[in-house]
PDB file of C-alpha atoms in Angstrom:
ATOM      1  CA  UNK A   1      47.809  60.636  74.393  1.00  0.00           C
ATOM      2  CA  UNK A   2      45.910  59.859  71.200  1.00  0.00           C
ATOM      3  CA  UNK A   3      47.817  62.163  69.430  1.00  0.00           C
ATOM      4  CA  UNK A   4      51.424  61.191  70.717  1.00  0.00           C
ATOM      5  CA  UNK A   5      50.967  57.888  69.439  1.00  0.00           C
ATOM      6  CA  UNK A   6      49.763  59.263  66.143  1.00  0.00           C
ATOM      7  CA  UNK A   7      53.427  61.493  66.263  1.00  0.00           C
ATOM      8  CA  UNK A   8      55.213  58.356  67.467  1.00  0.00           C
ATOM      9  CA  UNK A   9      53.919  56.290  64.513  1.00  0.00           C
ATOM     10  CA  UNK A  10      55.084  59.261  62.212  1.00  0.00           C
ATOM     11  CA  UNK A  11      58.338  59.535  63.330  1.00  0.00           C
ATOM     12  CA  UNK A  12      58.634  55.786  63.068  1.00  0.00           C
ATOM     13  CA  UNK A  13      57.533  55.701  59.568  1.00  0.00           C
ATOM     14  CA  UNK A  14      59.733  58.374  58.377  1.00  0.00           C
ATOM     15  CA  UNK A  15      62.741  56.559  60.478  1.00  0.00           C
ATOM     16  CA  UNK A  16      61.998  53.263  58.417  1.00  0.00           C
ATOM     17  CA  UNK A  17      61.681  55.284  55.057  1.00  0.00           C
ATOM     18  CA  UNK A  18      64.781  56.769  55.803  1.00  0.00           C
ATOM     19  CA  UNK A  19      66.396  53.796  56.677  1.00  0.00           C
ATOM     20  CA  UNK A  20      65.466  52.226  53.328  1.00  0.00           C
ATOM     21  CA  UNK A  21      66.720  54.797  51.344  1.00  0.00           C
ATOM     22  CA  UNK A  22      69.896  55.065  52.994  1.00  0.00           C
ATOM     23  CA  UNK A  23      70.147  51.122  52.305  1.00  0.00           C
ATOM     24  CA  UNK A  24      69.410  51.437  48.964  1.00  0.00           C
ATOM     25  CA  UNK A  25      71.446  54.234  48.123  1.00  0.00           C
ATOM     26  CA  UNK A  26      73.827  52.964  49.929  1.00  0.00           C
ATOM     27  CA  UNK A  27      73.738  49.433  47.561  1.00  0.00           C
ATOM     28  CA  UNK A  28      73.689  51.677  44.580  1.00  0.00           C
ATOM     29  CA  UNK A  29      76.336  53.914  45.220  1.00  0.00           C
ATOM     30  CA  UNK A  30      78.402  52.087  48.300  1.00  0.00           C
ATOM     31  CA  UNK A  31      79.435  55.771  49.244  1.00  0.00           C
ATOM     32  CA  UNK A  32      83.183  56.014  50.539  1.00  0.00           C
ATOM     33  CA  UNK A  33      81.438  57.787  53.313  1.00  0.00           C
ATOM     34  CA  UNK A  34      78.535  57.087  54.910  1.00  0.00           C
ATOM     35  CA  UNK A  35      75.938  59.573  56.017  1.00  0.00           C
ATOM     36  CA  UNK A  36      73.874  59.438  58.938  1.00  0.00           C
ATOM     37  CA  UNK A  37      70.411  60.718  59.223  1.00  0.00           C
ATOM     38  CA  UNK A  38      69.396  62.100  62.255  1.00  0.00           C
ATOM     39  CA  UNK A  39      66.098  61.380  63.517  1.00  0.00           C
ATOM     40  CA  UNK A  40      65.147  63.051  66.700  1.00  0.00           C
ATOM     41  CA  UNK A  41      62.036  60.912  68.592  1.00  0.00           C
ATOM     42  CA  UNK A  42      60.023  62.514  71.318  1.00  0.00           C
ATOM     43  CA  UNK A  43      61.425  65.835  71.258  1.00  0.00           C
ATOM     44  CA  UNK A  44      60.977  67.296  74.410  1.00  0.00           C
ATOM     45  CA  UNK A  45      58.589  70.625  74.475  1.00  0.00           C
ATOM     46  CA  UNK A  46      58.221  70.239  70.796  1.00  0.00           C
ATOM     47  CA  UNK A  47      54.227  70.488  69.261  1.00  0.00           C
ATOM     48  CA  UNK A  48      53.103  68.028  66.831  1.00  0.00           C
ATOM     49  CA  UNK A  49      53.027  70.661  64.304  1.00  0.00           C
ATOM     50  CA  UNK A  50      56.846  71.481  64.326  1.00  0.00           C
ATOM     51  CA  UNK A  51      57.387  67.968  64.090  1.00  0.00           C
ATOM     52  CA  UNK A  52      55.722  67.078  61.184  1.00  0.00           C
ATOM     53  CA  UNK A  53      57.559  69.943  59.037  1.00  0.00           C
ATOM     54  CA  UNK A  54      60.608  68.950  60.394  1.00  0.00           C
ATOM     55  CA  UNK A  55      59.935  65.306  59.231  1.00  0.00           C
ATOM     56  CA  UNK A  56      58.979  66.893  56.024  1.00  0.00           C
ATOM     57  CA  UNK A  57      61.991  69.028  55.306  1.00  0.00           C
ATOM     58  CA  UNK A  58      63.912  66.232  56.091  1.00  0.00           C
ATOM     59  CA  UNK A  59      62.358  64.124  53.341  1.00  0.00           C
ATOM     60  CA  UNK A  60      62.939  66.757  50.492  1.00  0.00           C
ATOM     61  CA  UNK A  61      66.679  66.640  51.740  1.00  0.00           C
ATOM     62  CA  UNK A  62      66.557  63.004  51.299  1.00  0.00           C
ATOM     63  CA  UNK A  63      65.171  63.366  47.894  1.00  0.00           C
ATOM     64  CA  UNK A  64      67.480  65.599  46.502  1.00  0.00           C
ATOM     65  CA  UNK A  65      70.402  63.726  47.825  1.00  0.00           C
ATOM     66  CA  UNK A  66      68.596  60.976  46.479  1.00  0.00           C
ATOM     67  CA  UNK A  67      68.063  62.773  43.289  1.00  0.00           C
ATOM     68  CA  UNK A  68      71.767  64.042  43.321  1.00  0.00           C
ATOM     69  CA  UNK A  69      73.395  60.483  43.755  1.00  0.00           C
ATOM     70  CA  UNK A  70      71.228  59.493  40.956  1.00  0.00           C
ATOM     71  CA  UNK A  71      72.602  61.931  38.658  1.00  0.00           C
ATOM     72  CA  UNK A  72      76.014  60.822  39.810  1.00  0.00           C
ATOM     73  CA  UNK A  73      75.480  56.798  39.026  1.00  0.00           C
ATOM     74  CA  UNK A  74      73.685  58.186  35.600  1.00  0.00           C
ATOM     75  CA  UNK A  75      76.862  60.025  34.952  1.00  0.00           C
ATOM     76  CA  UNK A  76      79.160  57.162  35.965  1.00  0.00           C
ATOM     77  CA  UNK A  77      77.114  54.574  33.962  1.00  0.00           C
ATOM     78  CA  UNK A  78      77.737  57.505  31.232  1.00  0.00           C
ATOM     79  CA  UNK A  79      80.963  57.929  31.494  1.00  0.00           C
ATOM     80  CA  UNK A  80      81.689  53.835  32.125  1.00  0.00           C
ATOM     81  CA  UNK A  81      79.333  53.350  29.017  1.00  0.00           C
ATOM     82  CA  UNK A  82      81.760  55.495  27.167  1.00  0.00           C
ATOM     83  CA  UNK A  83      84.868  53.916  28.509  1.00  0.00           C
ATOM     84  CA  UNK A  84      83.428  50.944  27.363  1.00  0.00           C
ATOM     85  CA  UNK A  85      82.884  52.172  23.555  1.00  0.00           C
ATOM     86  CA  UNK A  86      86.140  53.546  23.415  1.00  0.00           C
ATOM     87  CA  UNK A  87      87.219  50.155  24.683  1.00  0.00           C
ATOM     88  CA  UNK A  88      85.246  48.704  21.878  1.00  0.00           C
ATOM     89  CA  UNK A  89      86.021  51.020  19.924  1.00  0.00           C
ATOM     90  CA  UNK A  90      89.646  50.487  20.354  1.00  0.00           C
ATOM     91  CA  UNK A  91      89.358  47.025  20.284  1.00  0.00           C
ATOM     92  CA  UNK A  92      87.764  46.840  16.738  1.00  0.00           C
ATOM     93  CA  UNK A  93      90.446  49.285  15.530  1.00  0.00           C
ATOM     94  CA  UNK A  94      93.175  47.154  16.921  1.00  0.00           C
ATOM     95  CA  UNK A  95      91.157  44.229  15.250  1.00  0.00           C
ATOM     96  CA  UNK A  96      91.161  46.432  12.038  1.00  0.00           C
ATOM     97  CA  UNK A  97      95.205  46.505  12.448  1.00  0.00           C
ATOM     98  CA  UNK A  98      95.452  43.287  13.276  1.00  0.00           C
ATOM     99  CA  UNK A  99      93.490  42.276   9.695  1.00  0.00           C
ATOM    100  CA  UNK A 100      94.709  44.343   8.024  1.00  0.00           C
ATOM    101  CA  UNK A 101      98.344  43.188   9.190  1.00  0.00           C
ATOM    102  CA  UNK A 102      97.443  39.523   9.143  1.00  0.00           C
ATOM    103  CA  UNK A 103      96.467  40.564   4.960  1.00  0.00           C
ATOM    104  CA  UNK A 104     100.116  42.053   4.324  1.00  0.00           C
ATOM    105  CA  UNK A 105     101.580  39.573   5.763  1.00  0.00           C
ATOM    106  CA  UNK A 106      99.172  36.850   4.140  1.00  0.00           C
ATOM    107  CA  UNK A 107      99.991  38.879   0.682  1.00  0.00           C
ATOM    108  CA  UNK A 108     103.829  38.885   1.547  1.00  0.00           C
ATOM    109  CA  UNK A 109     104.164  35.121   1.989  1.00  0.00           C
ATOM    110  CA  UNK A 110     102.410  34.798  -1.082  1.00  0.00           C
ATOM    111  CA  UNK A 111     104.751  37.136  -2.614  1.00  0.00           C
ATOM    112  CA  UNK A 112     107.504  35.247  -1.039  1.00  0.00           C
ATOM    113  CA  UNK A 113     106.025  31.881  -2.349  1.00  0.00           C
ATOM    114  CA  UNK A 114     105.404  32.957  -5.882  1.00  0.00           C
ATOM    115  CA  UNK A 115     109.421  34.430  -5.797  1.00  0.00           C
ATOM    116  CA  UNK A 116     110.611  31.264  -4.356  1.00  0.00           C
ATOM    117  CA  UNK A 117     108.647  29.235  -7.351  1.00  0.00           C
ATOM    118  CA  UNK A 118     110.177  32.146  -9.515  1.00  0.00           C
ATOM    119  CA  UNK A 119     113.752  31.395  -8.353  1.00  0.00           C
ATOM    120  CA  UNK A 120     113.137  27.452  -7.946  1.00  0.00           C
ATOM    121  CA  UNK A 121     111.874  27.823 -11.869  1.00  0.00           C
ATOM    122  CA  UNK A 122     114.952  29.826 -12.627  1.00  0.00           C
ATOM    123  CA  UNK A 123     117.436  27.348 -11.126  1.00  0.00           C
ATOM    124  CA  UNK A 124     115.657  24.265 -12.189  1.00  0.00           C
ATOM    125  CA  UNK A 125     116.167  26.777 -15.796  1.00  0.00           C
ATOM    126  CA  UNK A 126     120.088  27.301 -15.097  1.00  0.00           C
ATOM    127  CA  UNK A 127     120.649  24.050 -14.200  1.00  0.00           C
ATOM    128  CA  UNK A 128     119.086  22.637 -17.704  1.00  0.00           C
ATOM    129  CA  UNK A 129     121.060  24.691 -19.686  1.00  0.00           C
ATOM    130  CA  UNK A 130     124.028  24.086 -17.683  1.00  0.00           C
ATOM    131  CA  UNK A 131     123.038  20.709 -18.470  1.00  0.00           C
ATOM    132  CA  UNK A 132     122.983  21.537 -22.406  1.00  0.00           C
ATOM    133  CA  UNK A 133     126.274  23.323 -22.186  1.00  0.00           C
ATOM    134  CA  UNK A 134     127.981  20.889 -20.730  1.00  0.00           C
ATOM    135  CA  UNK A 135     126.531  18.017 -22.998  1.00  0.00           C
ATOM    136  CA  UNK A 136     127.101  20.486 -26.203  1.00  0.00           C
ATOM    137  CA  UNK A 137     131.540  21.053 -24.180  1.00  0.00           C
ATOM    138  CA  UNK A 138     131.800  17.395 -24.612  1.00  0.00           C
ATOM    139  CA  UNK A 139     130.001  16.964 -27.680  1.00  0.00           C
ATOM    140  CA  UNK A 140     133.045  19.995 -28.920  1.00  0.00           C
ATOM    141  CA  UNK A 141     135.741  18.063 -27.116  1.00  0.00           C
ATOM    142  CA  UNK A 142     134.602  15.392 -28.307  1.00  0.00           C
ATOM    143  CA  UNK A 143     135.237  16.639 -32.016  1.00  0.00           C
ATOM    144  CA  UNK A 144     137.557  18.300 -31.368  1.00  0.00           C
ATOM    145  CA  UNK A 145     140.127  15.317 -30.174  1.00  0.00           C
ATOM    146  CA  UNK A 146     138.684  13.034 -33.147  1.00  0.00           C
ATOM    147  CA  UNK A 147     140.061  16.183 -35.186  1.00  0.00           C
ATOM    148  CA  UNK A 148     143.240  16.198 -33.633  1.00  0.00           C
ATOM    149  CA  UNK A 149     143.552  12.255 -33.681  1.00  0.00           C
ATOM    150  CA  UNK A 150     142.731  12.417 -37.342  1.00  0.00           C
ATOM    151  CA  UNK A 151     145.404  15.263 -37.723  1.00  0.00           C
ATOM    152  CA  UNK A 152     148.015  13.022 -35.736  1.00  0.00           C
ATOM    153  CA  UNK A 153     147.361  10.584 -37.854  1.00  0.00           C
ATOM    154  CA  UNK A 154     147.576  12.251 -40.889  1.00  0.00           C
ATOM    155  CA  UNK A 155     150.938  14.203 -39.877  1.00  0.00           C
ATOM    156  CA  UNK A 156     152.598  10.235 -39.052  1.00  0.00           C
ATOM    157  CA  UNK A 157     152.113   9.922 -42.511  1.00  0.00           C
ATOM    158  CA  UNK A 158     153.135  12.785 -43.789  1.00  0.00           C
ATOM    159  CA  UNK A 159     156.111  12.134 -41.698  1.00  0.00           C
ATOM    160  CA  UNK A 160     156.389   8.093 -43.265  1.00  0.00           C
ATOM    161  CA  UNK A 161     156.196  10.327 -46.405  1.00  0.00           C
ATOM    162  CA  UNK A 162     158.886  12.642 -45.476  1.00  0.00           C
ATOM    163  CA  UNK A 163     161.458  10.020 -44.192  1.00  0.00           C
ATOM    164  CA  UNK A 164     160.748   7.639 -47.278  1.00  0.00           C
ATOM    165  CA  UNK A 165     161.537  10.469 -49.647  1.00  0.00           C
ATOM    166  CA  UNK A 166     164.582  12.144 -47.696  1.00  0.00           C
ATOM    167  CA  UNK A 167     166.213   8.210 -47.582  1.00  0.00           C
ATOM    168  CA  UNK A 168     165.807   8.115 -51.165  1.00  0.00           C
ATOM    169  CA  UNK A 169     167.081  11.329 -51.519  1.00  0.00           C
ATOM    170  CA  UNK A 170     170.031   9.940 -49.587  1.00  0.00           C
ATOM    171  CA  UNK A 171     169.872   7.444 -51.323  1.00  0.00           C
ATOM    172  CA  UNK A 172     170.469   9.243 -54.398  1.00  0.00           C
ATOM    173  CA  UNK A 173     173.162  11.912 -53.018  1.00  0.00           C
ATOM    174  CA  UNK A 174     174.659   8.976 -51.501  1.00  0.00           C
ATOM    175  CA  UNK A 175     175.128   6.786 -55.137  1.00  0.00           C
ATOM    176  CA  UNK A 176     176.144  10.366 -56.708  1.00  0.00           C
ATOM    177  CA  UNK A 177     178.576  10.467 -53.473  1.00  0.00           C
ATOM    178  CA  UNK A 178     180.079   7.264 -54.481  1.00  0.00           C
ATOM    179  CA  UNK A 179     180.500   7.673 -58.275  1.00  0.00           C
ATOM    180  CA  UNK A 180     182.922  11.095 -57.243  1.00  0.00           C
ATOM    181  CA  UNK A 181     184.771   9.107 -54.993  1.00  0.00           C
ATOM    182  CA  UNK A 182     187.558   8.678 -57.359  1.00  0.00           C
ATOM    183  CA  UNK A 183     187.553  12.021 -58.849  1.00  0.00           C
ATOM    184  CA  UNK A 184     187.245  13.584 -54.992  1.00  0.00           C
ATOM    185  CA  UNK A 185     190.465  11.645 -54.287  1.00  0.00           C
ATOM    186  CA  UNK A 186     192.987  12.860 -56.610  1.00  0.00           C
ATOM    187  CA  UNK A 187     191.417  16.661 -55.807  1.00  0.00           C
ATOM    188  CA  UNK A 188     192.172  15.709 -52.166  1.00  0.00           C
ATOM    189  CA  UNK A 189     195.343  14.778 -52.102  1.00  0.00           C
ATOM    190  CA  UNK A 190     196.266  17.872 -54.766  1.00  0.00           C
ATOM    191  CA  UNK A 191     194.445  19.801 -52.132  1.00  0.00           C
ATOM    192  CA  UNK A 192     196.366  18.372 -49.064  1.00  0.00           C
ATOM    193  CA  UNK A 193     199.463  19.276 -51.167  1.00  0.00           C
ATOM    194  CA  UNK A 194     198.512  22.415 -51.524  1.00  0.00           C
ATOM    195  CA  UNK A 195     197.222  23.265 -47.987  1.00  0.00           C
ATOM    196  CA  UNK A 196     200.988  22.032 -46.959  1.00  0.00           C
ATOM    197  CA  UNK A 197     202.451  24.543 -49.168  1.00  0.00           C
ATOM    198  CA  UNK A 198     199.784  27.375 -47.612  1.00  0.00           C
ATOM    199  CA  UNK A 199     200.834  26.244 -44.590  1.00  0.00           C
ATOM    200  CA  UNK A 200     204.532  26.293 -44.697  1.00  0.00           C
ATOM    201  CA  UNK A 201     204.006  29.614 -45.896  1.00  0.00           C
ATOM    202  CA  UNK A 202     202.305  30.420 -43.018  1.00  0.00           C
ATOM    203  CA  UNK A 203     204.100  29.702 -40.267  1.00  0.00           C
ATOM    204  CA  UNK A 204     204.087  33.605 -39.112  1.00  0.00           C
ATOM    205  CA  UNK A 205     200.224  32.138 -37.753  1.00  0.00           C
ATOM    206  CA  UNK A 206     199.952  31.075 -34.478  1.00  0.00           C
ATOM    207  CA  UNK A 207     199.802  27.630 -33.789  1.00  0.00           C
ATOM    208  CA  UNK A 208     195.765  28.194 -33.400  1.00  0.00           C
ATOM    209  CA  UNK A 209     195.364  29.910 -36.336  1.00  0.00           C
ATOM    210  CA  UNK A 210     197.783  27.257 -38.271  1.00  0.00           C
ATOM    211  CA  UNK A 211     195.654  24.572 -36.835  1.00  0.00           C
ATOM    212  CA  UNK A 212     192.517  26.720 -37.480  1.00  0.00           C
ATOM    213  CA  UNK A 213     193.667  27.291 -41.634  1.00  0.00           C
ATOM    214  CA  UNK A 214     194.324  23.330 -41.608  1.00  0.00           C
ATOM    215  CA  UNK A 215     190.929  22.536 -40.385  1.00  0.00           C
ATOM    216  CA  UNK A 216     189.293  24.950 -42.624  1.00  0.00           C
ATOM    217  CA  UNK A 217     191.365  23.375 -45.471  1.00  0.00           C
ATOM    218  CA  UNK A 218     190.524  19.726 -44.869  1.00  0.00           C
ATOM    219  CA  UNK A 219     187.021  20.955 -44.719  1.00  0.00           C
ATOM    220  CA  UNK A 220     187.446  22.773 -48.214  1.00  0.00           C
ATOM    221  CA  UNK A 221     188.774  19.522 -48.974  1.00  0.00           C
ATOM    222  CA  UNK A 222     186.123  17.536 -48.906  1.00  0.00           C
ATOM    223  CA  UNK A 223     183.713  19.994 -49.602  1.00  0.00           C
ATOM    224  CA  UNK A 224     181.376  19.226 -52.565  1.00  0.00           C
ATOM    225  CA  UNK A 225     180.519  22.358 -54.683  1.00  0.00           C
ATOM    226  CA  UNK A 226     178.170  23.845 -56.592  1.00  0.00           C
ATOM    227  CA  UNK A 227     177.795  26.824 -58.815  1.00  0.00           C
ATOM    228  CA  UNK A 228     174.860  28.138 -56.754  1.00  0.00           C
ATOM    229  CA  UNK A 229     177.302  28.326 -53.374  1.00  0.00           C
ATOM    230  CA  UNK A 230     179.326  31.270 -55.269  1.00  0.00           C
ATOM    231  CA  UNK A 231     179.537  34.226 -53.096  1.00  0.00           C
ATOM    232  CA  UNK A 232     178.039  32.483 -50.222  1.00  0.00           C
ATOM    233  CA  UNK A 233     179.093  30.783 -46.655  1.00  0.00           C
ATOM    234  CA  UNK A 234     178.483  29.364 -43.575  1.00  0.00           C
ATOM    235  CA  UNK A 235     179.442  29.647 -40.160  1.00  0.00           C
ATOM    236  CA  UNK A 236     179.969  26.085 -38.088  1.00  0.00           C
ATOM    237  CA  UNK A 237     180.855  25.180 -34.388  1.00  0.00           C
ATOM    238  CA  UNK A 238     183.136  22.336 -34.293  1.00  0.00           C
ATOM    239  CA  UNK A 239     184.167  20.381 -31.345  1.00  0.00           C
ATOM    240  CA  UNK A 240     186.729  18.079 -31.346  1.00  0.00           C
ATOM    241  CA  UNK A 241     188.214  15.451 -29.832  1.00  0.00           C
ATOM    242  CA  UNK A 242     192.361  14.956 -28.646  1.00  0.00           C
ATOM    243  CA  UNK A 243     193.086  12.806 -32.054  1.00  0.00           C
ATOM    244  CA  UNK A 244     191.587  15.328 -34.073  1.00  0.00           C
ATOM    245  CA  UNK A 245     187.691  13.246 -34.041  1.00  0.00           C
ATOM    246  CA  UNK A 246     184.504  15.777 -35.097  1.00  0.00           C
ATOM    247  CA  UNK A 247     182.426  14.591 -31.717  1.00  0.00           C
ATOM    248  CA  UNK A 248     179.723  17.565 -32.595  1.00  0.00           C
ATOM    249  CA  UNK A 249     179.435  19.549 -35.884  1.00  0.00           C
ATOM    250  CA  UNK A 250     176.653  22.553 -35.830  1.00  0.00           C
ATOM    251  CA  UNK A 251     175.644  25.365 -38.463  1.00  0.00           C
ATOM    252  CA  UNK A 252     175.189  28.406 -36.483  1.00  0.00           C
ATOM    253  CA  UNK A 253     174.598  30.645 -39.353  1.00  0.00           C
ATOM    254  CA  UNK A 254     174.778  31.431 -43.535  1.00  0.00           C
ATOM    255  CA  UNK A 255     172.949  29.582 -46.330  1.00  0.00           C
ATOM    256  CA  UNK A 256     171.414  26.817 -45.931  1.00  0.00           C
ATOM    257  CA  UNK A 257     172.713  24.573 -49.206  1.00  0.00           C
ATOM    258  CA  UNK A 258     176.432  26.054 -47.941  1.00  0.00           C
ATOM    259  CA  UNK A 259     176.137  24.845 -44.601  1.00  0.00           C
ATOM    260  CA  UNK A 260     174.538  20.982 -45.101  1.00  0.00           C
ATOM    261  CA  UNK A 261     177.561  20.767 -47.657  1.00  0.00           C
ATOM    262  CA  UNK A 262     179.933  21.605 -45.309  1.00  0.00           C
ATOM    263  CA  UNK A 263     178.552  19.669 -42.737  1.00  0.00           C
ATOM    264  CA  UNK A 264     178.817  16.311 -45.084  1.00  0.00           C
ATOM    265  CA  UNK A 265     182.263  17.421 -45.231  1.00  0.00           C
ATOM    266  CA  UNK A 266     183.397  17.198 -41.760  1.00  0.00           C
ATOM    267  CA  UNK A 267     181.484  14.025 -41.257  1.00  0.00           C
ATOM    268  CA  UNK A 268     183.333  12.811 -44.672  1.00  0.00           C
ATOM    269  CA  UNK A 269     186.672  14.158 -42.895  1.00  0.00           C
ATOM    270  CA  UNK A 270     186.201  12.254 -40.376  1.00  0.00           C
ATOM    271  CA  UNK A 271     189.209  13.147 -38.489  1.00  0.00           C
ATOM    272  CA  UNK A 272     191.037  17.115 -38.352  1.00  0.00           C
ATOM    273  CA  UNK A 273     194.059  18.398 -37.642  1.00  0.00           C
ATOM    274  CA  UNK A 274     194.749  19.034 -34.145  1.00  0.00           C
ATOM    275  CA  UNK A 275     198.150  20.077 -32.194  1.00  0.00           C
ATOM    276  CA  UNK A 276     199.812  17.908 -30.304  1.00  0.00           C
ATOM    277  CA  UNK A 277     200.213  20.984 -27.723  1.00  0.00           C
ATOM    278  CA  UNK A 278     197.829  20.974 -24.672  1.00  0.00           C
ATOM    279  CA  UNK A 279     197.669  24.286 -24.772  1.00  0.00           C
ATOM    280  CA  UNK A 280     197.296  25.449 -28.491  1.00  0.00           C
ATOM    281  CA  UNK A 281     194.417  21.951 -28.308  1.00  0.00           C
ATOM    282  CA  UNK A 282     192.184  23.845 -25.397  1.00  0.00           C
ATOM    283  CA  UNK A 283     192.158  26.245 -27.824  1.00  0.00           C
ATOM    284  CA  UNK A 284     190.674  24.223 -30.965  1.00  0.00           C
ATOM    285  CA  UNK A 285     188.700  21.588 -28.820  1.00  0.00           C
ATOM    286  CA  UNK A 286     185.842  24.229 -29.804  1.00  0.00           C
ATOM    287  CA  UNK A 287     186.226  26.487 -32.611  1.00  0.00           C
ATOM    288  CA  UNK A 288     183.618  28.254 -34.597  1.00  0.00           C
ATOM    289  CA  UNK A 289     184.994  28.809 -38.447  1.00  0.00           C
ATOM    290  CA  UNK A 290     183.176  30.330 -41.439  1.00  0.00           C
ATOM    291  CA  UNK A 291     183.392  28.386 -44.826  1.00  0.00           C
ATOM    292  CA  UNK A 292     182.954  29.737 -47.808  1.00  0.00           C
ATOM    293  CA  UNK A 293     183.583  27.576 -51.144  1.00  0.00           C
ATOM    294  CA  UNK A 294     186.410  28.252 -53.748  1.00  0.00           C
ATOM    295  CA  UNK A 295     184.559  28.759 -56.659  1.00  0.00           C
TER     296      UNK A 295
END
């Protein structure tokens, strides 16, 4: 009996040890399985001796699996350890990125400030000499309508000038005028004597071209000469009136001296001959002749 209390206490050691382990492994490495140890008690027809090995083999088991699950944490904790540093490891790179982004973008603001003071400096630049430009425009314009003021005012004078001297010129042509008058009258009328006598002989002329001689002649008439208008003429436009009135006398081509003489004489004429006839009048209301003096 003594000695199958002694087993019994073995057995119920070992159970306990077992029971231990298994808890402890088992709050270690919370298995997805659980094992379960089989402990035989009070073996029937079984000697003390077998009992004790079998306790004993049992207990090596238990150790290895011990030792084995051991191995297995050590390599998780390894392998979370290096999950971890990767993490870390990661984690400091990405912080490396993230620097070394936030120090571009840190040195592109800055570059974008320092262009936007750039630009800023070059409007604030533009606009001064804008600024001068336009001051310096109105400073031209400025000078340059004092200029033409000063030349407006200069040319009225010029003009005054120009008017004073043509009227006395007038003047002049107009006393020299007056002191032929007498002499220009007796050449008149010996010229109106003689255009008649032209004219007679011309009566194979159209009525136009009759009228057309007698204007010409009353022109020639009254035409002042001078040596200098030898050889040369001018062409006028006339426009007349029913009674023969000069409403519009024009040069429209020759020399110069030749046509302002000739135009005095139609003015002086006053009056030309015109047809009675409606017809042969349409025809010399306006006429274009060409004078040229009988020198």
């Amino acid at each position: 009996m003594k000695n199958d209390l002694k087993s019994a206490l073995i057995k119920s050691a070992l159970l306990h040890l077992a029971i231990i382990v298994a808890f402890v492994i088992g709050g270690l490495l919370k298995p997805s399985k659980p094992q379960v140890m089989e402990v035989t008690l009070n073996a029937p027809n079984k000697p003390e001796q077998k009992a004790v090995e079998a306790v004993s083999v049992d207990t090596k088991a238990v150790e290895k699996r011990i030792n084995e699950l051991k191995k297995q944490e050590a390599d998780k904790k390894a392998a979370e350890a290096k999950r971890i540093r990767d993490l870390e490891r990661r984690a400091a790179n990405a912080k490396k990125k993230r620097e070394e982004e936030a120090r571009r973008i840190a040195k592109l603001e800055k570059e974008r400030i320092r262009k936007e003071k750039e630009k800023k400096k070059a409007e604030a630049a533009a606009r001064e000499a804008k600024k001068k430009q336009q001051a310096e425009q109105k400073k031209a314009a400025d000078a340059k309508k004092k200029a033409e003021e000063l030349a407006k005012k200069r040319k009225a004078e010029e003009e005054k000038l120009k008017k004073a001297e043509a009227k006395r010129k007038a003047d002049a042509e107009a006393a020299h005028q007056k002191a032929l008058a007498e002499k220009m009258m007796q050449e008149q009328l010996a010229a109106e004597a003689a255009a008649r006598s032209r004219a007679k002989q011309a009566q194979v002329l159209s009525e136009v071209e009759k009228y057309t001689a007698l204007i010409t002649a009353k022109i020639q008439q009254n035409l002042l000469l001078d040596d200098k208008m030898k050889g040369k003429e001018c062409r006028l436009n006339l426009r007349l009136a029913f009674n023969g009135f000069v409403t519009q006398v024009e040069a429209l081509s020759g020399d110069k001296q030749v046509c302002d003489a000739t135009i005095r004489a139609v003015r002086r004429a006053d009056t030309l001959p015109v047809s009675k006839d409606k017809a042969v009048f349409e025809q010399l209301k306006n006429i274009n002749l060409t004078i040229q003096p009988d020198i």
